[in-house]
Short mmCIF file of C-alpha atoms in Angstrom, two decimals:
data_model
loop_
_atom_site.label_atom_id
_atom_site.label_comp_id
_atom_site.label_asym_id
_atom_site.label_seq_id
_atom_site.Cartn_x
_atom_site.Cartn_y
_atom_site.Cartn_z
CA MET A 251 -24.29 49.46 -19.27
CA VAL A 252 -26.74 51.97 -20.57
CA GLY A 253 -26.50 55.32 -18.93
CA ALA A 254 -23.32 54.43 -17.04
CA LYS A 255 -21.29 57.42 -16.06
CA TRP A 256 -17.50 57.40 -16.10
CA GLU A 257 -15.97 58.63 -12.88
CA GLN A 258 -12.47 59.87 -12.22
CA PRO A 259 -10.60 57.17 -10.27
CA THR A 260 -10.00 58.01 -6.66
CA PRO A 261 -6.44 57.87 -5.24
CA GLU A 262 -7.02 54.42 -3.74
CA HIS A 263 -7.98 53.07 -7.20
CA ARG A 264 -4.96 54.43 -9.05
CA PRO A 265 -2.22 51.98 -9.98
CA VAL A 266 0.73 51.83 -7.65
CA ARG A 267 4.07 52.95 -9.06
CA TRP A 268 6.67 50.63 -7.64
CA PRO A 269 10.16 52.01 -7.16
CA THR A 270 12.88 50.88 -9.56
CA PRO A 271 14.77 48.03 -7.91
CA ARG A 272 18.35 48.69 -6.94
CA ILE A 273 20.74 45.80 -7.55
CA SER A 274 23.98 45.67 -5.63
CA LEU A 275 27.29 45.32 -7.44
CA ASN A 276 27.78 41.83 -5.96
CA ALA A 277 24.39 40.77 -7.29
CA GLN A 278 25.23 42.19 -10.72
CA VAL A 279 28.49 40.23 -10.79
CA SER A 280 26.65 37.08 -9.74
CA ILE A 281 24.04 37.57 -12.47
CA GLN A 282 26.74 38.09 -15.10
CA ALA A 283 28.57 34.95 -13.95
CA TYR A 284 25.32 33.00 -14.08
CA CYS A 285 24.61 34.20 -17.62
CA LYS A 286 28.11 33.21 -18.74
CA ASN A 287 27.58 29.79 -17.16
CA CYS A 288 24.28 29.44 -19.04
CA SER A 289 25.99 30.20 -22.35
CA HIS A 290 28.62 27.58 -21.48
CA VAL A 291 25.87 25.04 -20.84
CA ALA A 292 24.19 25.96 -24.15
CA ALA A 293 27.50 25.48 -25.98
CA LEU A 294 28.02 22.12 -24.27
CA TYR A 295 24.49 21.09 -25.24
CA GLN A 296 25.12 22.09 -28.86
CA GLU A 297 28.41 20.15 -28.94
CA THR A 298 26.64 17.09 -27.57
CA ILE A 299 23.91 17.34 -30.20
CA GLU A 300 26.50 17.60 -32.99
CA ARG A 301 28.46 14.64 -31.61
CA LEU A 302 25.32 12.49 -31.40
CA ARG A 303 24.28 13.47 -34.93
CA GLY A 304 27.71 12.42 -36.20
CA GLU A 305 27.50 9.11 -34.37
CA TYR A 306 23.99 8.51 -35.72
CA LYS A 307 25.16 9.23 -39.28
CA ARG A 308 28.15 6.91 -38.88
CA LEU A 309 25.93 4.05 -37.66
CA ASP A 310 23.34 4.73 -40.35
CA ASP A 311 26.07 4.59 -43.01
CA ARG A 312 27.31 1.27 -41.61
CA ILE A 313 23.80 -0.22 -41.66
CA HIS A 314 23.36 0.99 -45.24
CA ALA A 315 26.70 -0.58 -46.25
CA MET A 316 25.67 -3.82 -44.55
CA TYR A 317 22.40 -3.78 -46.48
CA VAL A 318 24.25 -3.32 -49.77
CA ASP A 319 26.52 -6.24 -48.80
CA LYS A 320 23.40 -8.32 -48.08
CA LEU A 321 21.96 -7.46 -51.51
CA ASP A 322 25.28 -8.33 -53.16
CA GLY A 323 25.32 -11.68 -51.36
CA LYS A 324 28.48 -10.89 -49.37
CA ILE A 325 26.70 -11.51 -46.05
CA GLY A 326 23.75 -13.68 -45.08
CA GLY A 327 20.31 -12.43 -44.10
CA ASP A 328 20.55 -13.74 -40.53
CA PHE A 329 23.89 -11.93 -40.02
CA TYR A 330 22.34 -8.69 -41.32
CA ASP A 331 19.22 -9.06 -39.16
CA ARG A 332 21.28 -9.72 -36.03
CA PHE A 333 23.56 -6.68 -36.44
CA ALA A 334 20.90 -4.31 -37.80
CA SER A 335 18.80 -4.85 -34.68
CA GLU A 336 21.65 -3.83 -32.33
#
């Protein structure tokens, strides 16, 4: 805007300063308990992920061993195909 003039904001245009919220002691205790519960859930989630990774690795190792047995002629191709698909 060419020639626009800056004007001092009037009181009704100034930002409102909201008061700092006051949290009761009971609410603080509830929030702390909730946060502890969240960390428990995160730990449980992490344990589950680690358990599933271990199970995946165990099954992957078994499939690999079965494949080696197939290559060595210890098991037939149809046996390998049936169990590898499970």
